[in-house]
Structure formats: C-alpha cells, structure tokens
mmCIF file of C-alpha atoms in Angstrom:
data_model
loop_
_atom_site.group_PDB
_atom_site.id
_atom_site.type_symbol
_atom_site.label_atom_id
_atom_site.label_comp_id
_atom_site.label_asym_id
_atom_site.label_seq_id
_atom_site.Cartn_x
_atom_site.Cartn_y
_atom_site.Cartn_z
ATOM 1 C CA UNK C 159 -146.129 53.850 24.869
ATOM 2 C CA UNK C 160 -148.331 54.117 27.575
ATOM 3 C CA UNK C 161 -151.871 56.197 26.498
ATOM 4 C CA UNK C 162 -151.394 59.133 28.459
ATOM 5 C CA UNK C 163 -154.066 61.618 28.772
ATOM 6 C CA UNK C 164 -151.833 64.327 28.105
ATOM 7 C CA UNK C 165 -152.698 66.250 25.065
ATOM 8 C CA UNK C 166 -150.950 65.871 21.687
ATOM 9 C CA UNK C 167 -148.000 68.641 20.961
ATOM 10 C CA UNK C 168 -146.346 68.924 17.589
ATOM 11 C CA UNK C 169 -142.645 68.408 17.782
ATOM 12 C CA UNK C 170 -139.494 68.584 15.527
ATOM 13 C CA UNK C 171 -136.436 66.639 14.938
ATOM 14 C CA UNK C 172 -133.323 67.286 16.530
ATOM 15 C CA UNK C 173 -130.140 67.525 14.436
ATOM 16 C CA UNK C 174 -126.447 67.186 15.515
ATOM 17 C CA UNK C 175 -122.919 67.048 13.320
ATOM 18 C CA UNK C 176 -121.508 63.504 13.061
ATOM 19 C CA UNK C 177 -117.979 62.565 13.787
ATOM 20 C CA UNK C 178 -116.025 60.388 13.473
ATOM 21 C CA UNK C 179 -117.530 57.925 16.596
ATOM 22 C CA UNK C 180 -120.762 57.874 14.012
ATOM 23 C CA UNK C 181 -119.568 55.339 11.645
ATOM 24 C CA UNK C 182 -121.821 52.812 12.810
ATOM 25 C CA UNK C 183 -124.649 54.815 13.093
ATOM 26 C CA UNK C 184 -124.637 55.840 9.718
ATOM 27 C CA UNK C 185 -123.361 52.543 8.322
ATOM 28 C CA UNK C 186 -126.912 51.544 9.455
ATOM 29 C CA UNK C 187 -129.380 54.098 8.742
ATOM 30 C CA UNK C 188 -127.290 54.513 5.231
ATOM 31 C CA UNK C 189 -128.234 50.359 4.656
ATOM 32 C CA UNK C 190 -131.648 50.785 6.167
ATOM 33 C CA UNK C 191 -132.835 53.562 4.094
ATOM 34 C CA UNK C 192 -131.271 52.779 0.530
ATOM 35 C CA UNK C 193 -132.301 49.378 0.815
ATOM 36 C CA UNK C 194 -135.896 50.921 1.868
ATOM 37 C CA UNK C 195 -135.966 53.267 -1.291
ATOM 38 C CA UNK C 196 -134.255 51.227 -3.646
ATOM 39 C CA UNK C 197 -134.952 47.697 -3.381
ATOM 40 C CA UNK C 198 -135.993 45.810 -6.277
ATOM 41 C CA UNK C 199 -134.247 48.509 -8.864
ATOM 42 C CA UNK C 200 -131.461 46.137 -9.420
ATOM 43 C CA UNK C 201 -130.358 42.853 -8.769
ATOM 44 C CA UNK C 202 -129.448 41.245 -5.531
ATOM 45 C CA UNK C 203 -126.064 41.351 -6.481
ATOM 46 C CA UNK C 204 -125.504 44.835 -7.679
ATOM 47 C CA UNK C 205 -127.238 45.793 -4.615
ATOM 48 C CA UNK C 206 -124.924 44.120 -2.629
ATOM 49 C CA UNK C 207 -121.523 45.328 -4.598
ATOM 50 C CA UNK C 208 -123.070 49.101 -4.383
ATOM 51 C CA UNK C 209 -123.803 49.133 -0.493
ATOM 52 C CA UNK C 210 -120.535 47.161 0.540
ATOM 53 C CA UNK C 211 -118.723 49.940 -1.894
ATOM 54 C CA UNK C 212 -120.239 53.076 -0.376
ATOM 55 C CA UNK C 213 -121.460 52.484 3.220
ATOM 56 C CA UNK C 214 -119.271 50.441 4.982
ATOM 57 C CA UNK C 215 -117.584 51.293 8.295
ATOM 58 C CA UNK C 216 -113.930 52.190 6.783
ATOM 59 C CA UNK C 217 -115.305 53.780 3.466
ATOM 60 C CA UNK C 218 -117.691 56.254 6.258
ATOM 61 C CA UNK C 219 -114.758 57.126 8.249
ATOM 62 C CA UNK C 220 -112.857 58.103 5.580
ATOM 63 C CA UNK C 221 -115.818 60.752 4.666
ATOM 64 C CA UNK C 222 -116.377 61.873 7.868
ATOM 65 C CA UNK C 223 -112.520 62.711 8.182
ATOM 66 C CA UNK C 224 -113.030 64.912 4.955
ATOM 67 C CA UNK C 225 -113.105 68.649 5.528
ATOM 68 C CA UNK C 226 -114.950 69.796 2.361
ATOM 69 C CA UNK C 227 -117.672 66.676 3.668
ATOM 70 C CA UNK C 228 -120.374 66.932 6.403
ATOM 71 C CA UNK C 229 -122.780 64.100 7.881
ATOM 72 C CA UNK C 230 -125.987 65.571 10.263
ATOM 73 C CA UNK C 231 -128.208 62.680 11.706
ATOM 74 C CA UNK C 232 -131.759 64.149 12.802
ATOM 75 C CA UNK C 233 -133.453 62.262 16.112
ATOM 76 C CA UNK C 234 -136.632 62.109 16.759
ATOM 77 C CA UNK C 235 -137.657 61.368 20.497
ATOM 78 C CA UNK C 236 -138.656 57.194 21.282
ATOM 79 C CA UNK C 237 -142.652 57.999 21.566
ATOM 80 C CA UNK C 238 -142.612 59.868 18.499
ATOM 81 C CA UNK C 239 -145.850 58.403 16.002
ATOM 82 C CA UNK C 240 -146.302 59.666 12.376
ATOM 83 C CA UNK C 241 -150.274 60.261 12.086
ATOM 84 C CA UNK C 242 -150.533 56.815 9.954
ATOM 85 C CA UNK C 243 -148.710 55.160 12.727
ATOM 86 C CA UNK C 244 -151.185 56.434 15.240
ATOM 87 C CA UNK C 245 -153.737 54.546 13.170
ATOM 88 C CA UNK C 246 -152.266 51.647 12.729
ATOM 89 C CA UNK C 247 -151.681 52.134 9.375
ATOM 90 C CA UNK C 248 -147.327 51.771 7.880
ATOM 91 C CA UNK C 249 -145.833 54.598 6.739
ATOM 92 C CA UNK C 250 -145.329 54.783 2.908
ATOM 93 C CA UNK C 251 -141.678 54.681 1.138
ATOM 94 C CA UNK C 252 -142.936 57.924 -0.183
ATOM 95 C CA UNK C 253 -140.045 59.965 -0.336
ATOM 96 C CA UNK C 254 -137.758 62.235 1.710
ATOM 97 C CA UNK C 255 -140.621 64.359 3.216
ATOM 98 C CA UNK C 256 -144.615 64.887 3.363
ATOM 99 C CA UNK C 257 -146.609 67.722 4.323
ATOM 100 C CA UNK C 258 -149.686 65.334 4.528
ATOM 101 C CA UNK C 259 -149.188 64.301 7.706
ATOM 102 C CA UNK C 260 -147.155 65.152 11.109
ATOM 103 C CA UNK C 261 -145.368 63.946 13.616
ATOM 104 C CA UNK C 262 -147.173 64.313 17.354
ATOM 105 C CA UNK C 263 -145.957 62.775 20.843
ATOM 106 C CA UNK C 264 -147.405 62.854 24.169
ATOM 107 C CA UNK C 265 -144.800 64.746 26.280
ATOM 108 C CA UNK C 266 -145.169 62.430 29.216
ATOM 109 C CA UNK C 267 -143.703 59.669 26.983
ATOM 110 C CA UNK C 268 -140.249 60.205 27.422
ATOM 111 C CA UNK C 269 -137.698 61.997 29.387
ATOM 112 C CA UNK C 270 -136.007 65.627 28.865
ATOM 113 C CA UNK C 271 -132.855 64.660 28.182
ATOM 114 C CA UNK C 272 -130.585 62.652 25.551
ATOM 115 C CA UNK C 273 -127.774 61.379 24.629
ATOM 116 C CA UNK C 274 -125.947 59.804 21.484
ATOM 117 C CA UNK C 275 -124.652 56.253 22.950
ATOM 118 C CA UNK C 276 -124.183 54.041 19.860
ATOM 119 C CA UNK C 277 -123.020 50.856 22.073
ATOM 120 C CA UNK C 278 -125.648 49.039 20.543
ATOM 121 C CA UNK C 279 -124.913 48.575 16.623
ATOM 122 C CA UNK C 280 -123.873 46.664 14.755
ATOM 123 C CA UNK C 281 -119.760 45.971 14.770
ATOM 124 C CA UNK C 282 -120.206 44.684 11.064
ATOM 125 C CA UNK C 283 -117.387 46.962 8.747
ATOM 126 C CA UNK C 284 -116.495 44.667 5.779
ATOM 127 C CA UNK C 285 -119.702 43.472 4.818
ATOM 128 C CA UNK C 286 -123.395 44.247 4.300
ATOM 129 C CA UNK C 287 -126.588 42.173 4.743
ATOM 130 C CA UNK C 288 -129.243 44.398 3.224
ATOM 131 C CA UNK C 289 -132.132 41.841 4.570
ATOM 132 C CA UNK C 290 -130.859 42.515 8.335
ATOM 133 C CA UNK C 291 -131.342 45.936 7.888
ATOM 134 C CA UNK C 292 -134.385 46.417 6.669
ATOM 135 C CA UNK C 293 -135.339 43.928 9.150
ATOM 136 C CA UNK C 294 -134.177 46.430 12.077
ATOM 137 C CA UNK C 295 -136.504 48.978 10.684
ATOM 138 C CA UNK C 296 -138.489 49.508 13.721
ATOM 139 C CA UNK C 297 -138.282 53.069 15.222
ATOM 140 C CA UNK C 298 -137.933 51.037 18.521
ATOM 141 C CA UNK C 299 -135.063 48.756 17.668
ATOM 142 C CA UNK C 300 -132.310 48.728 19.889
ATOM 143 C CA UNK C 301 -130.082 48.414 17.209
ATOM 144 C CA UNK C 302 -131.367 51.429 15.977
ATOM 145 C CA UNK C 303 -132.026 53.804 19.409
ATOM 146 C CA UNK C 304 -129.766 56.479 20.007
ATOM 147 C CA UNK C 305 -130.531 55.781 23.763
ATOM 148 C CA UNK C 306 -133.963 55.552 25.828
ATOM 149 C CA UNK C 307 -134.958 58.460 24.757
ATOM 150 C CA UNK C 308 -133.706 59.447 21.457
ATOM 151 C CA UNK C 309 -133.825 57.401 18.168
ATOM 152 C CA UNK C 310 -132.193 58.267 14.837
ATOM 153 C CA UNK C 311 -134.851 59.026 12.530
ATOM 154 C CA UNK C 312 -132.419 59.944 9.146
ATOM 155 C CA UNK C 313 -129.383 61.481 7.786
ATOM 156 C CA UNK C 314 -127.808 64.051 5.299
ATOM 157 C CA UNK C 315 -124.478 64.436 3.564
ATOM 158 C CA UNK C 316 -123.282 67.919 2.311
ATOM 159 C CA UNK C 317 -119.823 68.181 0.079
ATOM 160 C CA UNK C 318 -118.144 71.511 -0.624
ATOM 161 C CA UNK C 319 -115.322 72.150 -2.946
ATOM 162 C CA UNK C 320 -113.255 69.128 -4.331
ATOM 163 C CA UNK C 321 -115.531 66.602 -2.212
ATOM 164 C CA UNK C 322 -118.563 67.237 -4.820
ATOM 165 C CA UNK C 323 -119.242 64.504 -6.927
ATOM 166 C CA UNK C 324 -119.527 66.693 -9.924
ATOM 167 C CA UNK C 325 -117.054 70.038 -10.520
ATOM 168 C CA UNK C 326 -120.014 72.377 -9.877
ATOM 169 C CA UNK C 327 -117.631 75.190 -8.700
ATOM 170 C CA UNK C 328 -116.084 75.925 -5.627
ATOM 171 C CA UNK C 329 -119.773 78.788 -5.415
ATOM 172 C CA UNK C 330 -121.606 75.475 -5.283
ATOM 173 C CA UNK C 331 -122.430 73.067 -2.517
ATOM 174 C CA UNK C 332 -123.828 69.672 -3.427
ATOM 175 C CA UNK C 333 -126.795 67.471 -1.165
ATOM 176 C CA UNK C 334 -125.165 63.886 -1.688
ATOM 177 C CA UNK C 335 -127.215 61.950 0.148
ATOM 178 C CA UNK C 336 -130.844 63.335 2.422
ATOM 179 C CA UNK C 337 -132.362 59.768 3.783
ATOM 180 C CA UNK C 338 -135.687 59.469 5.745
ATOM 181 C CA UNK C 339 -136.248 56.333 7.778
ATOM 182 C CA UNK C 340 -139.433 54.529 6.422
ATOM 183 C CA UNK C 341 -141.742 55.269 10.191
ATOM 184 C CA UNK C 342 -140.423 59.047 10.224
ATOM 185 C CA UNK C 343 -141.531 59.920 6.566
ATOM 186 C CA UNK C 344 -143.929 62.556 6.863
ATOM 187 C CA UNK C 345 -142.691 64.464 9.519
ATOM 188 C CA UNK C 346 -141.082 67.320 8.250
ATOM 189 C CA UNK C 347 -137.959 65.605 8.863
ATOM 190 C CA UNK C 348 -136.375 66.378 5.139
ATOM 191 C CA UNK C 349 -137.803 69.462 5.096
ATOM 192 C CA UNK C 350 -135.947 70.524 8.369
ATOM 193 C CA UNK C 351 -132.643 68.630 6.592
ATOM 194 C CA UNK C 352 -133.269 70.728 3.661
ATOM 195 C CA UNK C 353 -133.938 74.319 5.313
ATOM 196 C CA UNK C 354 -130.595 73.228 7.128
ATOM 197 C CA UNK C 355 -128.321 72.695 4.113
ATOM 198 C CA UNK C 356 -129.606 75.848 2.648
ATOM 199 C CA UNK C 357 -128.559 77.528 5.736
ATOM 200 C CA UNK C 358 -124.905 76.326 5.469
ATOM 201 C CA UNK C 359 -124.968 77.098 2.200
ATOM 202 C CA UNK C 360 -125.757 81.015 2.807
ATOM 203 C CA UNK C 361 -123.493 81.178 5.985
ATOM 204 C CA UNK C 362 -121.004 80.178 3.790
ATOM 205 C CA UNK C 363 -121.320 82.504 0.790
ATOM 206 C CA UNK C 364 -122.635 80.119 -1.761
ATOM 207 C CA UNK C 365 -124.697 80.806 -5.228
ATOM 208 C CA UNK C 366 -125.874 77.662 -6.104
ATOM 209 C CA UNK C 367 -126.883 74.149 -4.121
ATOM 210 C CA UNK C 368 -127.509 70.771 -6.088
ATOM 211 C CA UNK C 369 -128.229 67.211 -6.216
ATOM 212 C CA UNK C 370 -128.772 64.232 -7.706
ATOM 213 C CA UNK C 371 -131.892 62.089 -8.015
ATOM 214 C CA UNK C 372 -132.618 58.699 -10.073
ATOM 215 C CA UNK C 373 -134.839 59.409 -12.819
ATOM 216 C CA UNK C 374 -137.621 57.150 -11.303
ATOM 217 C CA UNK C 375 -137.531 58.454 -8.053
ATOM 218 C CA UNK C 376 -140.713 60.474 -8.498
ATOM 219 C CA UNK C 377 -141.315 61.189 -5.128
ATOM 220 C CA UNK C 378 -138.180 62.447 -4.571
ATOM 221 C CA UNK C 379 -138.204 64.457 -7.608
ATOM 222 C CA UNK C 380 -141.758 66.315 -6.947
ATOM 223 C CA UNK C 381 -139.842 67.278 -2.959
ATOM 224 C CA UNK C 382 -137.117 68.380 -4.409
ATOM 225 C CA UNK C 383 -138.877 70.302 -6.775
ATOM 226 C CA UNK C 384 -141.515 71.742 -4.192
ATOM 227 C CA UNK C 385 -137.798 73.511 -2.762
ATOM 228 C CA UNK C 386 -137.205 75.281 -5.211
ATOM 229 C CA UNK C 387 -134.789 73.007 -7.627
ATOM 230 C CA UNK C 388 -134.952 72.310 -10.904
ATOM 231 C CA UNK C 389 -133.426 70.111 -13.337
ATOM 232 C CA UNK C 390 -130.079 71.300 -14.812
ATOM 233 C CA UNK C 391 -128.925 67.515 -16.659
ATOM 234 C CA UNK C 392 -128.051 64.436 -15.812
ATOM 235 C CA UNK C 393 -125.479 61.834 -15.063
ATOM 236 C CA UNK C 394 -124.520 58.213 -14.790
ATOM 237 C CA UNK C 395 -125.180 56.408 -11.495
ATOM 238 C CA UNK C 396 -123.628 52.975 -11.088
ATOM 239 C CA UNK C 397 -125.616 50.676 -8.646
ATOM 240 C CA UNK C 398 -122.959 47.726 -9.080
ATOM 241 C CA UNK C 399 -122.477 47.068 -11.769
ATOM 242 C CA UNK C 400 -125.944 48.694 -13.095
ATOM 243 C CA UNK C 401 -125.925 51.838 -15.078
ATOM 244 C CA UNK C 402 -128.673 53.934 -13.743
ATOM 245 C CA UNK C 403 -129.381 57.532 -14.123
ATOM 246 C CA UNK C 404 -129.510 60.911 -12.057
ATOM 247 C CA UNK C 405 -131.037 63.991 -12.775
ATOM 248 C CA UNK C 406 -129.266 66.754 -11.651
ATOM 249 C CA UNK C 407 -131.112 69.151 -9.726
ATOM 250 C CA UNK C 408 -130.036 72.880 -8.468
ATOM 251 C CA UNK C 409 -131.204 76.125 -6.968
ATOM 252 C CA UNK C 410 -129.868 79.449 -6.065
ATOM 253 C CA UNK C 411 -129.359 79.806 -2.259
#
C-alpha cells in the first residue's frame, strides 16, 4: 500500500452467492478460519478427520448443488486495514464480529472494479493440511485474492427445510456456518453476514432463525447474543472423533 494522502473513508464488504465454480474458494477460507478458531480444542488428529469430512472439494460441491443450502462469501477490497492493522498491531481471533474497531481504506489504493477469478487456489480435493492454511492467512496471499483488487475476507452458510442440521421446522432457517478471516475481524463483516441472513429469512416468510455455537466459544456466544439470540438447548458436535458441544441459539425474524 502506498501512503496516499488521500483521506480515510469507511467502507463495507461486498457479498455475492456462491456456485458451484466456488468450491475452492470455500474449501480454503472454510480450512483457514476453523483451523483459526478452533485450533488446539482437539487433537491433531480429530482435527484432521473433521476438516477432511466437512470441507473438502467434493463434500462442498455437493452443498452448493443443494437447493434448501446457500453459501455467500463477503470481499473486502486488497488495501483494506482493520484499525489494529493500521498500527501494526494482529488482529485478535476474537470472534465473528467487533464493533471496537473498523475497517478504513484509502480510495486511491485500488481500482473500481472486480472480479471473482479463483485460478489461483489450491487444486487440493481429497485432503487437508490445516498448517498450510493457516499459513496462507495473509489478506494479501495470492492464494487467497479474489483478484487485484478484491480479496475474500469470510463466508456464511444458510440451510432451509430438510438441509437443517436439526428438524427446526420448515418456519425455521438455520446459520450453519458465519466465518471471519482472522485480519478482517472487526469490521462489521459478521454483522453485515448476519443483517443478511435475517433478510432472507423475512423475504422468505420465516418465524424463527438459529444456530449452533460450541459451548466455549465465548466470543461467539456474547455476538450472537448482542443479535438478538438466545439459547434454546444444546446438541452433540463431533470434531473427529471428539464429542464436543453446541448451544443452540435462536431468534424470531
């Protein structure tokens, strides 16, 4: 980043729908950010068995091809700086939002436009090296850029219907999976995720939208609670072959 004089300007994230052509990108940010909130809660082994079980190329395909499923990645332009960035401090696994500090960007930085070119990732489907991930966590990693101007900053997953991990009713739409990348966190970025599922949620008629969250997570759990959810019960998670558990969270749309 050059230092510009221009002035500083708030900005938000942009968010698309995925398709199918965004297996790869989500095979990585799903790695990247699990491994970055979750590391450490299990062994290297369960770890392993849980992220080749649930984010690998085939397994994300199949998801994306499912109807009552949706993916949305949100982008955040290449000069973008979190306030702790700026001074030189790392951003904090804190989780999936912040309203401590804010994402700013000096507009001369980078161009107007953008695309979603994915040429660069990873062609890795049958296995996953959770160290090589986390090791491409840089916002500037071409592994990671959407394209010069663009880079994936996180991801959401929203199930209707049958696709809901629990039978909350077909009135119900569940949050499966809202992921931050580790320099974005405190940018509004799950809030903006968040405002958006609730959205889809009323344009489609729905009473009620849930998730789950591990029981530690307590990050997590004060966000989710600062939108309005509360807890409702609770479920097994299985990291591996680790029995963990989730607190089920819900609101009224």
């Amino acid at each position: 980043m050059t230092n510009s004089s221009h002035s500083d300007s708030r900005i938000s994230g942009s968010i698309r729908k995925c398709g199918l052509d965004d297996a790869k990108l989500l095979h990585r940010l799903s790695v990247e950010t699990y491994v970055d909130t979750f590391d450490g809660t299990s062994s290297d082994e369960d770890m392993q068995k849980y992220l080749e079980e649930t984010y690998a190329e085939p397994i994300l395909r199949e998801e994306l091809a499912n109807p009552d499923s949706m993916f949305f990645v949100i982008s955040m332009p290449s000069g973008a700086q979190t306030e702790a960035q700026r001074q030189g401090h790392r951003s904090g696994n804190a989780g999936a939002d912040s309203a401590d500090s804010a994402c700013f960007v000096n507009p001369g930085d980078f161009a107007d436009t953008a695309g979603a070119d994915t040429g660069n990732l990873s062609n890795s489907t049958d296995s996953v090296n959770p160290t090589d991930s986390a090791n491409s966590a840089s916002p500037t990693s071409p592994v990671n850029a959407l394209d010069s101007t663009e880079t994936s900053a996180g991801y959401m997953k929203l199930n209707f219907g049958d696709a809901q991990v629990e039978d909350m009713g077909l009135d119900a739409m569940e949050v499966q999976r809202l992921y931050i990348r580790k320099a974005f966190k405190g940018c509004g970025l799950g809030t903006q995720l968040m405002n958006l599922a609730l959205k889809t949620a009323r344009e489609r008629g729905l009473k009620k939208v849930w998730l789950g969250v591990w029981e530690h997570n307590e990050p997590a759990k004060r966000f989710y609670t600062g939108k309005g959810f509360v807890r409702v019960g609770q479920h097994a998670f299985w990291q591996g072959d680790d029995k963990q558990t989730d607190y089920l969270m819900a609101r009224e749309v």
